[in-house]
């Protein structure tokens, strides 16, 4: 093989001088042409780079604007936040977070939460999820908080959902109903299914317009409006109840479980049935001065302990009932006024005990006491060690940097100091009910510990131990 190659090389004739010169010339021309093309390409690349550099700021701004526009377009129809694990309702094609749709169905929803159109099925939306993933890769700071995503994952597992059938078909609207006269309440009708009839029934304007009650004359005798369904009710009916906090009556027959004021510990706070409701409540964050880290700690704690918001409400009620003044500080702050759109009665005796409460007032109690409840829970020592060992912020609960996530993670702002009963909803000073002997001793020890932490002298600490807490907050 090697000899063959050598022979082949020897037999090859060299090119003629004229051809060699032409070949060199063409090679030089080709080389010059290639160099020219490379120079032109290099110049074009430099021009493009300059154009890109000069437009860099505009490109970044345009990208940010596009991300903001997409976030607006991809808002959930229930929580009005960037949709998470989107689902689509058929046939109207409105989309929501999967967890929001689950909660809607759990709370009795039988139609699309947005348009109330008749719907039967809810399916995960893969196209929307792809767009969402692309958006978050470009703008990861737009993602929902980790705690919210974790809670949503516990509620919605990614399966297809179905709307339950309505319990009963809504009656066709009667265009002949007059807005000039009062309609009979459920107990006004003879032979009604509730076994009791109003002693002063409201005449039906459709059959007895001559004796019909004109709405301009005020409420019919013996009647008022239900705080939930807002229909007329008979005040003396056995099913009628009144909230001892807002002084609004409830019919007890229109919407079972909602048109009623129940004993304190058996009530369900309105809009607070699930842990996810705490995450979506802006008022909860207001109670903690917009400290998202502290709210996340509460959510994690409730999840680990398998506790619902109703548990918090019951513990707050039980704690308040143990205080000498009980609910008087709350009533004096008018927390329960204007809780409903219907008029309320005047409280006949502000010092009377409170036994019944409506759903809306129960929510007010929950928000009123959630912060001090969390302080008491922290003292039980069930939280993770790294949470309990965080340094106390020198400014405490009044710190203006609590919205700064890095600062909120590093420092503890929920310091065990007694604040106003409204628990962060105002900064006005107030008086708290006297503490029990054990609670007073615990508070004194905590105060002495805090004083030692901030470097008080020994004689000052001794004075703290000897001075009982009188309920006044400076």
XYZ file of C-alpha atoms in Angstrom:
474
model
C 0.000 0.000 0.000
C 2.853 2.310 0.799
C 4.583 1.620 -2.572
C 1.420 2.267 -4.473
C 1.003 5.649 -2.806
C 4.605 6.550 -3.584
C 4.198 5.583 -7.258
C 1.035 7.554 -7.437
C 2.814 10.604 -6.103
C 5.667 10.247 -8.624
C 3.344 9.792 -11.589
C 1.453 13.019 -10.863
C 2.553 15.824 -13.201
C 3.236 19.261 -11.774
C 0.960 22.091 -12.905
C 2.116 24.355 -15.710
C 3.668 27.702 -14.752
C 0.801 29.579 -16.349
C -1.737 27.607 -14.359
C 0.252 28.077 -11.172
C 0.267 31.849 -11.683
C -3.439 31.913 -12.445
C -4.179 29.752 -9.464
C -2.193 32.045 -7.186
C -3.947 35.094 -8.609
C -7.363 33.556 -8.137
C -6.375 32.477 -4.655
C -5.331 36.033 -3.842
C -8.587 37.359 -5.277
C -10.541 34.812 -3.322
C -8.597 35.650 -0.181
C -9.190 39.367 -0.674
C -12.875 38.648 -1.279
C -13.127 36.540 1.871
C -11.321 39.203 3.896
C -13.718 41.823 2.539
C -16.714 39.736 3.474
C -15.294 39.121 6.947
C -14.712 42.844 7.392
C -18.220 43.645 6.252
C -19.659 40.977 8.598
C -17.534 42.343 11.439
C -18.757 45.876 10.792
C -22.373 44.728 10.665
C -21.945 42.808 13.951
C -20.420 45.875 15.600
C -23.280 48.042 14.365
C -25.846 45.536 15.693
C -24.054 45.378 19.038
C -24.059 49.163 19.267
C -27.754 49.252 18.424
C -28.475 46.578 21.028
C -26.378 48.360 23.661
C -28.055 51.674 22.993
C -31.469 49.987 23.227
C -30.567 47.911 26.277
C -32.419 50.077 28.755
C -35.470 50.251 26.534
C -35.409 46.459 26.123
C -35.317 45.902 29.888
C -38.160 48.337 30.409
C -40.191 46.661 27.698
C -39.576 43.237 29.259
C -40.662 44.471 32.684
C -43.769 46.076 31.206
C -44.609 42.862 29.378
C -44.257 40.885 32.640
C -46.517 43.356 34.460
C -49.101 43.172 31.671
C -49.074 39.366 31.764
C -49.520 39.352 35.544
C -52.592 41.556 35.124
C -54.011 39.289 32.446
C -53.304 36.126 34.450
C -55.082 37.198 37.630
C -57.349 34.648 39.287
C -61.022 35.596 39.152
C -61.440 34.729 42.850
C -58.356 35.965 44.738
C -57.256 38.610 42.168
C -53.656 37.411 42.442
C -51.394 35.762 39.866
C -53.116 32.469 39.110
C -51.536 29.351 40.638
C -52.140 25.917 39.101
C -54.809 27.380 36.789
C -58.082 25.604 36.069
C -60.711 26.490 33.460
C -64.475 26.370 33.972
C -66.515 24.934 31.110
C -68.248 26.167 29.052
C -67.609 29.836 29.962
C -63.771 29.393 29.938
C -63.142 31.604 32.977
C -59.981 30.547 34.800
C -59.042 30.492 38.486
C -56.494 29.066 40.891
C -57.228 25.398 41.472
C -57.333 25.944 45.242
C -59.709 28.918 44.904
C -62.110 26.798 42.851
C -61.983 23.994 45.450
C -62.828 26.446 48.247
C -65.653 27.919 46.152
C -67.198 24.477 45.711
C -66.700 23.601 49.394
C -68.563 26.752 50.405
C -71.576 25.742 48.326
C -70.749 27.185 44.912
C -72.674 25.465 42.120
C -71.719 27.725 39.209
C -68.784 29.711 37.790
C -67.452 32.097 40.485
C -67.030 34.883 37.906
C -70.146 34.905 35.733
C -72.394 32.602 37.811
C -73.101 30.773 34.577
C -74.288 27.188 34.645
C -71.207 24.960 34.755
C -70.516 21.338 35.509
C -66.778 20.694 35.169
C -63.445 22.351 35.999
C -60.289 21.096 34.298
C -56.564 21.947 34.700
C -55.332 24.288 31.943
C -52.040 23.148 30.438
C -51.751 26.115 27.992
C -52.173 28.631 30.804
C -49.644 26.741 32.923
C -47.088 26.899 30.086
C -47.565 30.672 29.750
C -47.325 31.025 33.529
C -44.104 29.006 33.701
C -42.575 31.093 30.904
C -43.508 34.306 32.724
C -42.005 33.155 36.020
C -38.763 32.095 34.345
C -38.374 35.653 33.072
C -39.726 37.343 36.220
C -39.388 34.942 39.175
C -40.129 37.755 41.629
C -43.735 37.728 40.390
C -44.356 34.277 41.879
C -46.774 33.780 44.780
C -45.262 33.475 48.259
C -43.934 30.060 49.209
C -46.397 29.726 52.077
C -49.334 30.461 49.763
C -48.153 27.880 47.233
C -47.712 25.255 49.935
C -51.206 25.814 51.303
C -52.680 25.806 47.793
C -50.969 22.476 47.053
C -52.653 20.967 50.106
C -56.075 22.125 48.916
C -55.860 21.322 45.213
C -54.074 18.200 43.955
C -54.438 18.848 40.217
C -57.504 16.719 39.522
C -60.601 17.534 37.492
C -63.386 19.099 39.595
C -67.151 18.995 39.226
C -69.717 21.502 40.405
C -72.499 19.990 42.523
C -76.055 20.382 41.322
C -77.990 23.303 42.852
C -80.072 22.281 45.856
C -83.122 23.886 44.366
C -83.973 25.799 41.212
C -84.298 29.544 41.733
C -87.851 30.781 41.102
C -88.556 32.774 38.000
C -88.546 36.519 38.672
C -92.007 38.036 39.037
C -92.012 41.311 37.144
C -95.294 42.273 38.784
C -93.795 42.451 42.274
C -94.233 45.960 43.616
C -91.426 47.808 45.343
C -93.983 50.023 47.018
C -95.333 47.460 49.480
C -93.789 45.054 51.983
C -93.914 41.355 51.195
C -95.117 38.839 53.827
C -92.381 37.127 55.836
C -92.185 33.283 55.887
C -94.257 33.189 59.103
C -96.978 35.533 57.832
C -98.490 33.004 55.451
C -101.261 30.759 56.765
C -100.392 27.064 57.022
C -96.711 27.831 56.550
C -94.290 24.887 57.020
C -92.636 26.398 60.132
C -95.466 25.681 62.569
C -95.854 29.252 63.831
C -97.648 32.276 62.405
C -97.128 35.994 63.019
C -99.708 37.513 65.369
C -99.650 40.565 63.057
C -99.098 39.128 59.548
C -98.164 41.400 56.685
C -100.949 41.498 54.048
C -99.987 40.176 50.633
C -100.121 43.120 48.184
C -100.966 40.732 45.333
C -104.226 39.675 46.969
C -105.057 42.518 49.369
C -103.551 45.729 48.042
C -106.023 47.818 50.038
C -104.476 46.724 53.345
C -100.900 46.275 52.076
C -98.095 47.791 54.140
C -96.355 50.684 52.417
C -92.580 50.639 52.737
C -92.592 54.420 53.152
C -94.225 53.850 56.548
C -91.158 52.023 57.882
C -90.904 48.416 58.997
C -94.131 46.469 59.501
C -95.173 45.999 63.117
C -93.435 43.024 64.730
C -90.937 42.638 61.888
C -87.383 43.553 60.976
C -84.762 42.553 58.405
C -82.556 39.453 58.605
C -78.860 40.346 58.832
C -77.895 37.647 56.314
C -80.609 37.238 53.667
C -82.036 40.746 54.360
C -85.630 39.482 54.037
C -88.314 40.494 56.505
C -88.631 38.274 59.567
C -90.996 37.957 62.495
C -89.250 39.160 65.654
C -91.212 36.801 67.919
C -90.811 33.703 65.743
C -89.136 30.733 67.496
C -86.531 30.552 64.731
C -85.496 34.209 65.100
C -82.238 34.922 66.919
C -80.344 38.120 67.676
C -76.616 38.746 67.859
C -75.665 40.191 71.256
C -72.782 42.104 69.676
C -74.192 43.885 66.612
C -77.844 43.739 67.807
C -79.013 42.469 64.386
C -81.688 39.767 64.098
C -81.610 36.646 61.895
C -84.550 34.696 60.499
C -83.091 31.192 60.904
C -85.039 29.772 57.954
C -83.757 31.276 54.664
C -80.142 29.996 54.628
C -79.483 27.317 57.276
C -76.253 27.865 59.174
C -75.913 31.475 58.018
C -79.204 33.191 58.911
C -78.605 32.552 62.605
C -76.817 33.857 65.687
C -75.463 30.893 67.646
C -73.898 30.424 71.086
C -70.412 31.925 71.183
C -68.286 28.793 70.961
C -70.368 27.113 68.238
C -70.217 29.893 65.658
C -68.120 29.767 62.464
C -66.348 33.050 61.601
C -67.509 34.406 58.262
C -65.026 33.825 55.451
C -62.572 32.019 57.745
C -63.310 28.325 57.307
C -59.906 27.248 55.942
C -56.258 28.112 56.603
C -56.113 29.451 53.046
C -58.677 32.081 54.041
C -56.139 33.544 56.472
C -53.591 33.798 53.655
C -56.045 35.618 51.411
C -57.294 37.998 54.121
C -55.658 41.427 53.943
C -56.988 42.179 57.435
C -54.874 39.397 58.931
C -51.732 41.026 57.514
C -52.928 44.388 58.858
C -53.126 42.869 62.342
C -49.406 42.061 62.062
C -48.368 45.387 60.484
C -47.894 43.743 57.061
C -45.240 41.393 58.473
C -45.529 38.556 55.938
C -42.895 36.435 57.678
C -44.846 36.335 60.936
C -48.051 35.423 59.097
C -46.170 32.607 57.334
C -45.026 31.317 60.728
C -48.663 31.254 61.885
C -49.747 29.401 58.752
C -46.939 26.850 59.147
C -47.834 26.399 62.822
C -51.543 25.875 62.105
C -50.705 23.393 59.362
C -48.314 21.424 61.575
C -50.816 21.363 64.452
C -53.762 20.660 62.092
C -55.701 23.666 63.427
C -58.367 25.694 61.606
C -59.224 29.400 62.059
C -62.250 28.326 64.068
C -59.871 26.898 66.685
C -58.201 30.309 67.029
C -61.606 31.974 67.399
C -62.710 29.582 70.148
C -59.497 30.053 72.126
C -59.824 33.834 71.863
C -63.435 33.665 73.117
C -62.476 31.368 75.998
C -59.614 33.684 76.985
C -61.818 36.810 76.887
C -64.524 35.121 78.951
C -61.981 34.531 81.714
C -61.296 38.269 82.002
C -63.297 40.343 84.522
C -64.604 42.772 81.891
C -65.055 40.073 79.241
C -66.243 41.676 75.963
C -66.807 45.222 77.228
C -63.506 46.604 75.811
C -64.491 45.322 72.369
C -67.992 46.797 72.573
C -66.643 50.147 73.714
C -64.527 50.323 70.552
C -67.628 49.884 68.337
C -65.984 46.969 66.530
C -69.369 45.472 65.716
C -71.177 48.527 64.411
C -72.107 48.528 60.720
C -71.348 44.803 60.426
C -74.441 44.359 58.250
C -76.294 46.433 55.691
C -79.570 46.198 57.616
C -80.388 48.491 60.556
C -79.524 47.233 64.040
C -81.391 47.641 67.307
C -80.057 49.718 70.166
C -78.166 47.724 72.796
C -80.572 47.696 75.775
C -77.867 46.963 78.356
C -74.176 47.405 77.416
C -73.145 45.639 80.618
C -75.275 42.537 79.952
C -73.485 39.230 79.261
C -73.012 38.218 75.631
C -74.210 34.743 74.733
C -75.010 34.728 71.009
C -72.979 35.934 68.059
C -73.357 36.075 64.275
C -70.772 34.993 61.707
C -69.583 38.522 60.879
C -69.084 39.485 64.515
C -67.232 36.210 65.098
C -64.770 37.274 62.394
C -64.299 40.617 64.156
C -63.482 38.768 67.378
C -60.997 36.580 65.524
C -59.192 39.572 63.987
C -59.329 41.454 67.276
C -57.575 38.727 69.216
C -55.379 36.863 66.729
C -52.201 38.738 67.582
C -52.321 38.149 71.347
C -53.420 34.582 70.676
C -50.221 34.132 68.678
C -48.181 35.591 71.539
C -49.717 33.067 73.926
C -49.102 30.223 71.469
C -45.449 31.205 71.047
C -44.990 30.924 74.803
C -45.978 27.252 74.639
C -42.670 26.542 72.896
C -44.030 24.453 70.022
C -42.381 26.559 67.319
C -39.126 25.650 65.625
C -35.991 26.652 67.520
C -34.659 29.020 64.862
C -37.919 31.016 65.063
C -37.889 31.309 68.837
C -34.201 32.236 68.980
C -34.399 35.192 66.628
C -33.176 38.442 68.133
C -35.860 40.912 69.216
C -36.019 44.019 67.079
C -35.250 47.112 69.206
C -38.334 48.836 67.741
C -40.536 45.806 68.390
C -44.038 45.876 67.014
C -43.724 49.541 65.997
C -40.817 48.842 63.627
C -41.372 50.429 60.228
C -39.216 47.835 58.438
C -41.461 44.834 58.997
C -42.373 44.828 55.299
C -38.688 44.210 54.530
C -38.562 40.414 54.215
C -34.857 40.166 55.062
C -35.295 42.275 58.203
C -38.447 40.395 59.218
C -36.645 37.049 58.857
C -33.697 38.162 60.979
C -35.559 39.864 63.832
C -38.537 38.984 65.986
C -41.176 41.722 66.082
C -43.860 39.843 68.019
C -42.464 40.724 71.421
C -44.511 39.729 74.448
C -45.702 43.177 75.457
C -49.326 43.989 76.188
C -50.830 46.186 73.496
C -54.218 47.677 72.816
C -57.156 45.256 72.540
C -57.533 46.115 68.873
C -54.208 44.325 68.416
C -52.352 46.482 65.990
C -55.395 47.978 64.256
C -54.691 51.356 65.853
C -51.896 52.958 67.823
C -54.079 54.694 70.366
C -53.355 53.935 74.053
C -55.980 52.037 76.004
C -56.734 50.139 79.187
C -56.797 46.357 79.396
C -58.780 44.327 81.892
C -56.873 43.362 85.069
C -54.866 40.173 84.684
C -55.188 37.127 86.880
C -52.514 36.515 89.510
C -50.687 33.909 87.396
C -50.873 36.035 84.248
C -49.642 39.073 86.165
C -46.679 37.093 87.482
C -45.850 35.813 83.997
C -46.055 39.323 82.572
C -43.842 40.684 85.332
C -41.188 38.032 84.659
C -41.299 38.809 80.940
C -40.985 42.533 81.630
C -38.008 41.975 83.940
C -36.383 39.768 81.307
C -36.893 42.435 78.658
C -35.539 45.111 80.992
C -32.437 43.036 81.648
C -32.012 42.529 77.911
C -31.962 46.287 77.327
C -29.547 46.942 80.164
C -31.669 48.310 83.028
C -29.963 48.779 86.358
C -30.534 46.346 89.240
C -32.633 48.838 91.212
C -34.869 49.388 88.165
C -35.370 45.645 87.760
C -36.280 45.354 91.421
C -38.890 48.083 90.965
C -40.347 46.208 87.992
C -40.764 43.080 90.101
C -42.563 44.967 92.868
C -44.932 46.945 90.590
C -48.032 44.994 89.489
C -49.533 45.602 86.066
C -52.635 47.848 86.338
C -53.978 47.405 82.811
C -52.765 50.764 81.531
C -50.746 50.795 78.366
C -48.587 53.905 77.974
